[in-house]
Short mmCIF file of C-alpha atoms in Angstrom, two decimals:
data_model
loop_
_atom_site.label_atom_id
_atom_site.label_comp_id
_atom_site.label_asym_id
_atom_site.label_seq_id
_atom_site.Cartn_x
_atom_site.Cartn_y
_atom_site.Cartn_z
CA MET A 1 0.00 0.00 0.00
CA LYS A 2 1.21 3.50 -0.81
CA ILE A 3 0.19 6.59 1.15
CA LYS A 4 0.49 10.07 -0.26
CA ILE A 5 -0.51 13.24 1.60
CA LEU A 6 -1.11 16.21 -0.69
CA CYS A 7 -0.58 19.61 0.92
CA LEU A 8 -1.98 22.70 -0.72
CA GLY A 9 0.77 25.30 -0.57
CA ARG A 10 3.76 24.97 1.68
CA LEU A 11 4.08 23.73 5.23
CA ASN A 12 5.47 26.80 6.92
CA LYS A 13 4.11 26.48 10.41
CA ASP A 14 5.99 24.43 12.96
CA GLU A 15 2.78 22.68 14.01
CA GLU A 16 2.07 21.50 10.46
CA ASN A 17 5.60 20.21 9.95
CA GLU A 18 5.55 18.47 13.32
CA LEU A 19 2.23 16.77 12.53
CA CYS A 20 3.53 15.45 9.20
CA LYS A 21 6.75 14.21 10.81
CA ARG A 22 4.73 12.47 13.51
CA TYR A 23 2.56 10.67 10.92
CA GLU A 24 5.66 9.67 8.99
CA GLY A 25 7.31 8.31 12.12
CA ARG A 26 4.23 6.31 13.10
CA LEU A 27 3.90 4.79 9.64
CA LYS A 28 7.57 3.85 9.48
CA SER A 29 7.36 2.18 12.90
CA LEU A 30 4.60 -0.19 11.78
CA LYS A 31 6.23 -3.48 10.95
CA ASN A 32 4.63 -5.87 8.48
CA SER A 33 1.84 -3.37 7.83
CA GLY A 34 2.05 -3.58 4.05
CA ILE A 35 2.91 0.09 3.64
CA THR A 36 5.63 0.30 1.01
CA ASN A 37 5.78 4.03 0.41
CA PHE A 38 4.88 7.21 2.27
CA ALA A 39 5.17 10.68 0.75
CA ILE A 40 4.18 14.24 1.57
CA GLU A 41 3.85 16.37 -1.54
CA HIS A 42 3.19 20.07 -1.94
CA ILE A 43 0.81 20.97 -4.76
CA SER A 44 -0.55 24.20 -6.17
CA LYS A 45 -4.22 25.16 -6.22
CA LYS A 46 -4.31 24.53 -9.98
CA GLU A 47 -2.89 21.02 -9.53
CA LEU A 48 -5.55 20.30 -6.89
CA GLU A 49 -8.29 21.52 -9.22
CA ASN A 50 -6.96 19.21 -11.97
CA ILE A 51 -6.96 16.22 -9.62
CA ILE A 52 -10.57 16.90 -8.61
CA LYS A 53 -11.61 17.39 -12.23
CA ASN A 54 -9.97 14.11 -13.30
CA LYS A 55 -11.62 12.18 -10.46
CA LYS A 56 -15.04 13.55 -11.40
CA GLU A 57 -14.51 12.59 -15.05
CA LYS A 58 -13.61 9.02 -14.09
CA LYS A 59 -16.87 8.62 -12.12
CA ILE A 60 -19.01 9.39 -15.17
#
């Protein structure tokens, strides 16, 4: 299983960075969980709109 967290904009606040690091640490500590990849990606508003548009088109 792959987990990807998409963040709109940048993580500038210490609390946001700490939360993401905590999730990453928890996922890495799970042994034999089936998680093969974990990523935090920053995307623009336009990229987010494209993702939503593509998902809606696939449902039709």
